[in-house]
PDB file of C-alpha atoms in Angstrom:
ATOM      1  CA  MET D   1     -54.545  14.334-134.415  1.00 50.00           C
ATOM      2  CA  CYS D   2     -57.633  15.979-135.013  1.00 52.00           C
ATOM      3  CA  ALA D   3     -58.882  19.706-135.437  1.00 51.00           C
ATOM      4  CA  VAL D   4     -60.186  20.643-132.165  1.00 48.00           C
ATOM      5  CA  PRO D   5     -64.069  21.098-132.171  1.00 49.00           C
ATOM      6  CA  VAL D   6     -64.028  17.434-133.326  1.00 43.00           C
ATOM      7  CA  CYS D   7     -62.057  16.571-130.228  1.00 48.00           C
ATOM      8  CA  ARG D   8     -64.299  18.095-128.086  1.00 49.00           C
ATOM      9  CA  TRP D   9     -67.473  16.622-130.196  1.00 43.00           C
ATOM     10  CA  ALA D  10     -65.642  13.087-129.340  1.00 46.00           C
ATOM     11  CA  ARG D  11     -64.854  13.701-126.127  1.00 50.00           C
ATOM     12  CA  LYS D  12     -68.475  14.532-125.147  1.00 48.00           C
ATOM     13  CA  GLU D  13     -69.509  11.703-126.807  1.00 48.00           C
ATOM     14  CA  HIS D  14     -67.360   9.024-125.981  1.00 47.00           C
ATOM     15  CA  VAL D  15     -68.775  10.357-121.949  1.00 44.00           C
ATOM     16  CA  VAL D  16     -72.335  10.469-123.228  1.00 43.00           C
ATOM     17  CA  THR D  17     -72.825   6.942-124.318  1.00 46.00           C
ATOM     18  CA  ARG D  18     -70.095   5.466-121.288  1.00 46.00           C
ATOM     19  CA  THR D  19     -73.140   7.437-118.821  1.00 43.00           C
ATOM     20  CA  ARG D  20     -76.296   5.832-121.100  1.00 46.00           C
ATOM     21  CA  LEU D  21     -74.161   2.848-120.730  1.00 41.00           C
ATOM     22  CA  THR D  22     -73.312   2.486-116.899  1.00 44.00           C
ATOM     23  CA  PHE D  23     -76.175   4.711-115.321  1.00 41.00           C
ATOM     24  CA  PRO D  24     -79.017   2.027-116.628  1.00 44.00           C
ATOM     25  CA  PHE D  25     -77.072  -0.144-114.369  1.00 37.00           C
ATOM     26  CA  VAL D  26     -76.126   1.752-111.205  1.00 38.00           C
ATOM     27  CA  VAL D  27     -79.470   3.399-110.119  1.00 38.00           C
ATOM     28  CA  ALA D  28     -80.835  -0.660-110.977  1.00 40.00           C
ATOM     29  CA  ALA D  29     -78.256  -2.354-108.219  1.00 39.00           C
ATOM     30  CA  ALA D  30     -79.079   0.309-105.859  1.00 39.00           C
ATOM     31  CA  VAL D  31     -83.141  -0.045-106.616  1.00 38.00           C
ATOM     32  CA  CYS D  32     -82.432  -4.427-106.336  1.00 38.00           C
ATOM     33  CA  GLY D  33     -79.482  -3.592-103.231  1.00 40.00           C
ATOM     34  CA  ILE D  34     -82.342  -1.453-101.333  1.00 36.00           C
ATOM     35  CA  THR D  35     -85.453  -3.255-102.255  1.00 37.00           C
ATOM     36  CA  ALA D  36     -84.218  -6.340-101.715  1.00 38.00           C
ATOM     37  CA  ALA D  37     -85.865  -8.742 -98.608  1.00 36.00           C
ATOM     38  CA  PRO D  38     -83.412 -10.025 -95.683  1.00 37.00           C
ATOM     39  CA  ALA D  39     -81.679 -13.577 -95.983  1.00 34.00           C
ATOM     40  CA  SER D  40     -83.428 -15.996 -94.880  1.00 39.00           C
ATOM     41  CA  ALA D  41     -82.859 -16.609 -90.641  1.00 44.00           C
ATOM     42  CA  GLY D  42     -82.829 -20.071 -91.359  1.00 50.00           C
ATOM     43  CA  ALA D  43     -84.340 -23.031 -89.735  1.00 58.00           C
ATOM     44  CA  GLY D  44     -83.207 -22.446 -86.130  1.00 71.00           C
ATOM     45  CA  SER D  45     -81.182 -24.067 -84.019  1.00 91.00           C
ATOM     46  CA  PRO D  46     -81.825 -27.087 -81.060  1.00 94.00           C
ATOM     47  CA  GLN D  47     -82.717 -24.106 -79.179  1.00 95.00           C
ATOM     48  CA  ASP D  48     -84.987 -22.309 -81.403  1.00 97.00           C
ATOM     49  CA  ASP D  49     -86.602 -25.645 -80.939  1.00 97.00           C
ATOM     50  CA  THR D  50     -86.920 -26.573 -77.761  1.00 96.00           C
ATOM     51  CA  PHE D  51     -87.782 -23.328 -76.898  1.00 98.00           C
ATOM     52  CA  ALA D  52     -91.035 -23.402 -79.723  1.00 98.00           C
ATOM     53  CA  ARG D  53     -91.456 -27.289 -78.143  1.00 98.00           C
ATOM     54  CA  ALA D  54     -91.342 -26.014 -74.242  1.00 97.00           C
ATOM     55  CA  ALA D  55     -93.248 -22.725 -74.841  1.00 98.00           C
ATOM     56  CA  HIS D  56     -96.400 -24.333 -77.124  1.00 98.00           C
ATOM     57  CA  GLN D  57     -96.590 -27.229 -74.010  1.00 98.00           C
ATOM     58  CA  GLY D  58     -96.318 -24.029 -71.201  1.00 98.00           C
ATOM     59  CA  ASN D  59     -99.418 -22.352 -73.629  1.00 98.00           C
ATOM     60  CA  LEU D  60    -101.378 -25.273 -73.093  1.00 98.00           C
ATOM     61  CA  ALA D  61    -100.899 -25.840 -69.753  1.00 98.00           C
ATOM     62  CA  GLU D  62    -101.654 -22.287 -68.897  1.00 98.00           C
ATOM     63  CA  ILE D  63    -104.374 -22.255 -70.968  1.00 98.00           C
ATOM     64  CA  ALA D  64    -105.745 -25.703 -69.335  1.00 98.00           C
ATOM     65  CA  ALA D  65    -104.933 -23.960 -65.859  1.00 98.00           C
ATOM     66  CA  GLY D  66    -106.735 -21.227 -66.458  1.00 98.00           C
ATOM     67  CA  ARG D  67    -110.425 -22.238 -67.486  1.00 98.00           C
ATOM     68  CA  ASP D  68    -109.888 -24.402 -64.681  1.00 98.00           C
ATOM     69  CA  ALA D  69    -109.819 -21.581 -62.201  1.00 98.00           C
ATOM     70  CA  GLN D  70    -112.645 -20.285 -64.160  1.00 97.00           C
ATOM     71  CA  LYS D  71    -115.071 -23.313 -63.519  1.00 97.00           C
ATOM     72  CA  HIS D  72    -113.231 -23.888 -59.470  1.00 97.00           C
ATOM     73  CA  ALA D  73    -112.012 -20.962 -58.254  1.00 97.00           C
ATOM     74  CA  THR D  74    -113.516 -19.833 -55.256  1.00 96.00           C
ATOM     75  CA  THR D  75    -112.663 -15.921 -55.700  1.00 95.00           C
ATOM     76  CA  GLY D  76    -113.716 -13.566 -57.995  1.00 95.00           C
ATOM     77  CA  CYS D  77    -109.896 -12.352 -58.280  1.00 96.00           C
ATOM     78  CA  VAL D  78    -108.450 -16.059 -58.898  1.00 97.00           C
ATOM     79  CA  LYS D  79    -111.721 -16.339 -61.894  1.00 96.00           C
ATOM     80  CA  THR D  80    -110.140 -13.058 -63.250  1.00 97.00           C
ATOM     81  CA  VAL D  81    -107.005 -14.039 -63.668  1.00 98.00           C
ATOM     82  CA  GLY D  82    -107.798 -17.527 -65.077  1.00 98.00           C
ATOM     83  CA  ALA D  83    -109.740 -16.005 -67.986  1.00 97.00           C
ATOM     84  CA  THR D  84    -106.383 -13.757 -68.319  1.00 97.00           C
ATOM     85  CA  LEU D  85    -104.435 -16.498 -68.552  1.00 98.00           C
ATOM     86  CA  VAL D  86    -106.438 -18.209 -70.810  1.00 98.00           C
ATOM     87  CA  ARG D  87    -106.675 -15.059 -73.523  1.00 98.00           C
ATOM     88  CA  ASP D  88    -102.920 -14.138 -73.723  1.00 98.00           C
ATOM     89  CA  HIS D  89    -101.422 -17.596 -74.040  1.00 98.00           C
ATOM     90  CA  GLY D  90    -104.130 -18.437 -76.741  1.00 98.00           C
ATOM     91  CA  LYS D  91    -103.310 -15.550 -78.663  1.00 98.00           C
ATOM     92  CA  LEU D  92     -99.021 -16.133 -78.144  1.00 98.00           C
ATOM     93  CA  ASP D  93     -99.341 -20.282 -78.716  1.00 98.00           C
ATOM     94  CA  SER D  94    -101.173 -19.333 -81.930  1.00 97.00           C
ATOM     95  CA  ASP D  95     -98.924 -17.191 -83.453  1.00 97.00           C
ATOM     96  CA  LEU D  96     -96.334 -19.349 -81.909  1.00 97.00           C
ATOM     97  CA  ARG D  97     -97.706 -22.855 -83.990  1.00 98.00           C
ATOM     98  CA  MET D  98     -97.619 -20.660 -87.310  1.00 97.00           C
ATOM     99  CA  LEU D  99     -94.105 -19.898 -86.262  1.00 97.00           C
ATOM    100  CA  ALA D 100     -93.446 -23.338 -85.653  1.00 97.00           C
ATOM    101  CA  HIS D 101     -95.295 -24.432 -89.244  1.00 96.00           C
ATOM    102  CA  LYS D 102     -93.339 -22.729 -90.945  1.00 96.00           C
ATOM    103  CA  LEU D 103     -90.435 -23.845 -89.733  1.00 96.00           C
ATOM    104  CA  ASP D 104     -91.468 -27.375 -89.691  1.00 95.00           C
ATOM    105  CA  ILE D 105     -90.599 -27.710 -85.991  1.00 96.00           C
ATOM    106  CA  THR D 106     -93.252 -30.549 -84.587  1.00 96.00           C
ATOM    107  CA  LEU D 107     -95.039 -29.299 -81.292  1.00 97.00           C
ATOM    108  CA  PRO D 108     -95.982 -31.887 -78.366  1.00 97.00           C
ATOM    109  CA  GLY D 109    -100.434 -32.231 -78.620  1.00 96.00           C
ATOM    110  CA  MET D 110    -100.181 -31.923 -75.217  1.00 97.00           C
ATOM    111  CA  PRO D 111     -98.095 -30.044 -71.448  1.00 97.00           C
ATOM    112  CA  THR D 112     -95.520 -32.408 -70.537  1.00 97.00           C
ATOM    113  CA  ALA D 113     -96.982 -34.955 -67.901  1.00 98.00           C
ATOM    114  CA  GLU D 114     -95.014 -32.890 -64.701  1.00 97.00           C
ATOM    115  CA  GLN D 115     -97.412 -30.525 -65.892  1.00 98.00           C
ATOM    116  CA  ARG D 116    -100.294 -32.159 -66.372  1.00 98.00           C
ATOM    117  CA  GLN D 117     -99.933 -33.913 -62.845  1.00 98.00           C
ATOM    118  CA  GLU D 118     -99.266 -30.698 -61.560  1.00 98.00           C
ATOM    119  CA  LEU D 119    -102.831 -29.392 -62.325  1.00 98.00           C
ATOM    120  CA  ALA D 120    -104.750 -32.830 -61.803  1.00 98.00           C
ATOM    121  CA  ALA D 121    -103.019 -31.887 -57.945  1.00 98.00           C
ATOM    122  CA  VAL D 122    -104.624 -28.592 -57.619  1.00 98.00           C
ATOM    123  CA  GLN D 123    -108.188 -30.401 -59.019  1.00 97.00           C
ATOM    124  CA  ALA D 124    -108.457 -32.042 -56.164  1.00 97.00           C
ATOM    125  CA  LYS D 125    -109.097 -29.184 -54.227  1.00 97.00           C
ATOM    126  CA  ALA D 126    -112.123 -27.531 -56.411  1.00 96.00           C
ATOM    127  CA  GLY D 127    -114.251 -25.913 -54.429  1.00 85.00           C
ATOM    128  CA  THR D 128    -112.236 -24.942 -51.225  1.00 92.00           C
ATOM    129  CA  GLN D 129    -109.891 -22.117 -50.696  1.00 91.00           C
ATOM    130  CA  ALA D 130    -107.567 -24.546 -50.640  1.00 97.00           C
ATOM    131  CA  TYR D 131    -107.902 -24.842 -54.891  1.00 98.00           C
ATOM    132  CA  ASP D 132    -107.226 -20.951 -54.323  1.00 97.00           C
ATOM    133  CA  THR D 133    -104.126 -20.675 -52.570  1.00 97.00           C
ATOM    134  CA  ALA D 134    -102.688 -23.942 -54.657  1.00 98.00           C
ATOM    135  CA  TRP D 135    -104.052 -22.532 -57.935  1.00 98.00           C
ATOM    136  CA  LEU D 136    -101.575 -19.321 -57.800  1.00 98.00           C
ATOM    137  CA  LYS D 137     -98.613 -20.981 -56.501  1.00 98.00           C
ATOM    138  CA  THR D 138     -99.017 -23.525 -59.212  1.00 98.00           C
ATOM    139  CA  GLN D 139     -99.267 -20.756 -61.888  1.00 98.00           C
ATOM    140  CA  ASP D 140     -96.018 -18.828 -59.123  1.00 98.00           C
ATOM    141  CA  ALA D 141     -94.254 -21.448 -59.501  1.00 97.00           C
ATOM    142  CA  ALA D 142     -95.085 -21.748 -63.568  1.00 97.00           C
ATOM    143  CA  HIS D 143     -94.440 -18.157 -64.762  1.00 98.00           C
ATOM    144  CA  THR D 144     -90.991 -18.040 -62.994  1.00 97.00           C
ATOM    145  CA  ALA D 145     -89.896 -21.386 -65.144  1.00 97.00           C
ATOM    146  CA  THR D 146     -91.272 -20.082 -68.787  1.00 97.00           C
ATOM    147  CA  LEU D 147     -89.242 -16.481 -67.855  1.00 98.00           C
ATOM    148  CA  ALA D 148     -86.223 -18.784 -67.243  1.00 97.00           C
ATOM    149  CA  VAL D 149     -87.101 -20.734 -71.045  1.00 97.00           C
ATOM    150  CA  ILE D 150     -87.709 -17.149 -72.692  1.00 98.00           C
ATOM    151  CA  ASP D 151     -84.599 -15.502 -71.286  1.00 98.00           C
ATOM    152  CA  SER D 152     -82.356 -18.484 -72.432  1.00 97.00           C
ATOM    153  CA  GLU D 153     -83.968 -18.228 -75.599  1.00 98.00           C
ATOM    154  CA  LEU D 154     -83.131 -14.651 -76.040  1.00 98.00           C
ATOM    155  CA  LYS D 155     -79.443 -15.406 -75.256  1.00 97.00           C
ATOM    156  CA  SER D 156     -78.278 -18.118 -77.292  1.00 96.00           C
ATOM    157  CA  GLY D 157     -81.247 -18.646 -79.862  1.00 96.00           C
ATOM    158  CA  GLN D 158     -80.412 -18.684 -83.377  1.00 96.00           C
ATOM    159  CA  ASN D 159     -83.313 -17.988 -85.271  1.00 97.00           C
ATOM    160  CA  ALA D 160     -84.482 -13.988 -85.411  1.00 97.00           C
ATOM    161  CA  GLU D 161     -88.114 -15.308 -86.144  1.00 97.00           C
ATOM    162  CA  VAL D 162     -88.265 -17.772 -82.745  1.00 98.00           C
ATOM    163  CA  GLN D 163     -86.363 -14.916 -80.625  1.00 97.00           C
ATOM    164  CA  ALA D 164     -88.928 -12.041 -81.625  1.00 97.00           C
ATOM    165  CA  ALA D 165     -91.639 -14.829 -80.451  1.00 97.00           C
ATOM    166  CA  ALA D 166     -89.575 -15.151 -77.083  1.00 98.00           C
ATOM    167  CA  ARG D 167     -89.282 -11.172 -76.790  1.00 98.00           C
ATOM    168  CA  ALA D 168     -92.772 -10.588 -77.116  1.00 97.00           C
ATOM    169  CA  ALA D 169     -94.023 -13.424 -74.585  1.00 98.00           C
ATOM    170  CA  ARG D 170     -91.444 -12.016 -71.917  1.00 98.00           C
ATOM    171  CA  PRO D 171     -94.041  -8.960 -71.256  1.00 98.00           C
ATOM    172  CA  VAL D 172     -96.395 -11.087 -71.490  1.00 98.00           C
ATOM    173  CA  VAL D 173     -95.400 -14.096 -68.637  1.00 98.00           C
ATOM    174  CA  ALA D 174     -93.956 -11.154 -66.593  1.00 97.00           C
ATOM    175  CA  MET D 175     -97.090  -9.645 -66.084  1.00 97.00           C
ATOM    176  CA  HIS D 176     -98.700 -13.055 -65.325  1.00 98.00           C
ATOM    177  CA  LEU D 177     -96.290 -13.163 -63.084  1.00 97.00           C
ATOM    178  CA  GLU D 178     -97.423 -10.087 -60.648  1.00 97.00           C
ATOM    179  CA  MET D 179    -100.258 -11.449 -60.838  1.00 97.00           C
ATOM    180  CA  VAL D 180     -99.779 -14.162 -59.126  1.00 97.00           C
ATOM    181  CA  ARG D 181     -95.971 -13.777 -57.575  1.00 96.00           C
ATOM    182  CA  GLY D 182     -96.340 -15.123 -54.095  1.00 95.00           C
ATOM    183  CA  GLY D 183     -98.956 -17.090 -54.298  1.00 95.00           C
ATOM    184  CA  THR D 184    -101.013 -14.017 -53.897  1.00 96.00           C
ATOM    185  CA  CYS D 185    -103.711 -12.866 -56.379  1.00 96.00           C
ATOM    186  CA  HIS D 186    -103.254  -9.603 -57.930  1.00 92.00           C
ATOM    187  CA  ALA D 187    -105.675  -9.064 -60.619  1.00 83.00           C
ATOM    188  CA  GLY D 188    -105.269  -5.611 -60.563  1.00 74.00           C
ATOM    189  CA  LYS D 189    -101.745  -5.939 -61.841  1.00 68.00           C
ATOM    190  CA  GLU D 190    -103.365  -6.743 -65.449  1.00 59.00           C
ATOM    191  CA  ALA D 191    -105.375  -3.805 -66.635  1.00 47.00           C
ATOM    192  CA  GLY D 192    -105.136  -5.303 -70.025  1.00 49.00           C
ATOM    193  CA  THR D 193    -101.488  -3.098 -70.718  1.00 48.00           C
ATOM    194  CA  VAL D 194     -99.930  -5.618 -72.289  1.00 48.00           C
ATOM    195  CA  LYS D 195    -101.474  -7.693 -74.911  1.00 50.00           C
ATOM    196  CA  ALA D 196     -99.662 -10.949 -76.667  1.00 49.00           C
ATOM    197  CA  GLY D 197     -99.725 -12.701 -80.117  1.00 47.00           C
ATOM    198  CA  ASN D 198    -101.629 -10.576 -83.004  1.00 46.00           C
ATOM    199  CA  GLY D 199    -103.015  -8.227 -80.584  1.00 37.00           C
ATOM    200  CA  GLY D 200     -99.809  -7.189 -79.041  1.00 38.00           C
ATOM    201  CA  GLN D 201     -96.072  -5.810 -79.395  1.00 41.00           C
ATOM    202  CA  PHE D 202     -95.139  -9.335 -81.751  1.00 43.00           C
ATOM    203  CA  ALA D 203     -97.792  -7.322 -84.064  1.00 39.00           C
ATOM    204  CA  GLN D 204     -96.413  -4.404 -83.951  1.00 43.00           C
ATOM    205  CA  ALA D 205     -93.058  -5.739 -84.705  1.00 43.00           C
ATOM    206  CA  ALA D 206     -94.176  -7.100 -87.761  1.00 41.00           C
ATOM    207  CA  ASP D 207     -96.326  -3.868 -88.376  1.00 44.00           C
ATOM    208  CA  ASP D 208     -93.163  -1.130 -88.013  1.00 48.00           C
ATOM    209  CA  SER D 209     -91.115  -3.775 -90.793  1.00 44.00           C
ATOM    210  CA  ARG D 210     -93.134  -3.924 -92.657  1.00 45.00           C
ATOM    211  CA  ASN D 211     -93.865  -0.142 -92.985  1.00 50.00           C
ATOM    212  CA  SER D 212     -89.898   0.239 -92.447  1.00 47.00           C
ATOM    213  CA  LYS D 213     -90.443  -1.885 -96.227  1.00 47.00           C
ATOM    214  CA  THR D 214     -92.713   0.002 -98.338  1.00 46.00           C
ATOM    215  CA  ALA D 215     -90.735   3.283 -97.361  1.00 46.00           C
ATOM    216  CA  VAL D 216     -87.812   1.870 -98.844  1.00 44.00           C
ATOM    217  CA  VAL D 217     -88.963   0.034-101.911  1.00 44.00           C
ATOM    218  CA  LEU D 218     -90.892   4.234-102.105  1.00 44.00           C
ATOM    219  CA  GLY D 219     -87.536   5.652-102.239  1.00 49.00           C
ATOM    220  CA  GLY D 220     -85.662   3.306-104.465  1.00 52.00           C
ATOM    221  CA  GLY D 221     -89.020   3.538-107.081  1.00 50.00           C
ATOM    222  CA  LEU D 222     -88.203   7.500-105.906  1.00 47.00           C
ATOM    223  CA  LEU D 223     -84.182   7.101-107.217  1.00 48.00           C
ATOM    224  CA  ALA D 224     -85.111   4.807-110.248  1.00 50.00           C
ATOM    225  CA  GLY D 225     -87.588   7.753-111.418  1.00 53.00           C
ATOM    226  CA  ALA D 226     -85.032  10.650-110.777  1.00 52.00           C
ATOM    227  CA  GLY D 227     -82.039   8.224-112.778  1.00 54.00           C
ATOM    228  CA  ALA D 228     -84.375   7.755-115.940  1.00 52.00           C
ATOM    229  CA  ILE D 229     -84.771  11.564-115.856  1.00 55.00           C
ATOM    230  CA  TRP D 230     -81.358  11.841-115.631  1.00 51.00           C
ATOM    231  CA  LEU D 231     -81.019   9.788-118.598  1.00 53.00           C
ATOM    232  CA  MET D 232     -83.217  11.238-121.008  1.00 56.00           C
ATOM    233  CA  ARG D 233     -81.724  15.307-119.868  1.00 59.00           C
ATOM    234  CA  GLY D 234     -77.955  13.662-121.136  1.00 57.00           C
ATOM    235  CA  ARG D 235     -79.765  12.141-124.666  1.00 57.00           C
ATOM    236  CA  ARG D 236     -81.078  15.731-125.191  1.00 57.00           C
ATOM    237  CA  GLY D 237     -78.000  17.379-124.746  1.00 54.00           C
ATOM    238  CA  ALA D 238     -76.106  15.344-127.147  1.00 52.00           C
ATOM    239  CA  SER D 239     -78.355  15.704-129.430  1.00 52.00           C
ATOM    240  CA  ARG D 240     -78.850  19.807-129.234  1.00 54.00           C
ATOM    241  CA  GLU D 241     -74.371  19.508-129.346  1.00 52.00           C
ATOM    242  CA  ARG D 242     -74.562  17.424-132.522  1.00 51.00           C
TER     243      ARG D 242
END
């Protein structure tokens, strides 16, 4: 049995030594756990691939239809809606193509045969009021169908990034539908309140995610700094006790 002062010193030294060995690993584990990037969502399921291809072809079809309306529509309202489609679907498709490249999804080079035939049928009425009516009805049906495709992806998709793209596109497509609903032009529905792609909600979601990660990293850095200070104080205390 040891003398009481010696035993106390031995116990304190044991506690300090064990703390020195353990605390850096605890801090490292905490920081790594906080700042680690989320696991990859994967390349996606057949549902995700199908959505990406369908959305891309839909974007191409809407861009072509919008440009055609700017040339051949007889009313300013339809021309305005056409310009809106070109702008918004162009932005949406830019984001979608980058995502498809990242996930190694091969996208078609043109709209579907049915989409091309529908546009050709409308173009046959170019320069007449019948063109505007046919164009609006075609766009009503097209955007209704696109919303159904988006909702299917949101319900059954597996890849988080593809679902995020669908979620960002939905309010844009819904806005377009309101502008042509029932085959009647409502250009005032646009109002520039909903933007697509890099300028809209998808980008905002990415910014929010980046800001959140930055805050977490800073928090991890503060935790590591506090741990280092705590450890130095422990060493000084041990030295004084000796």
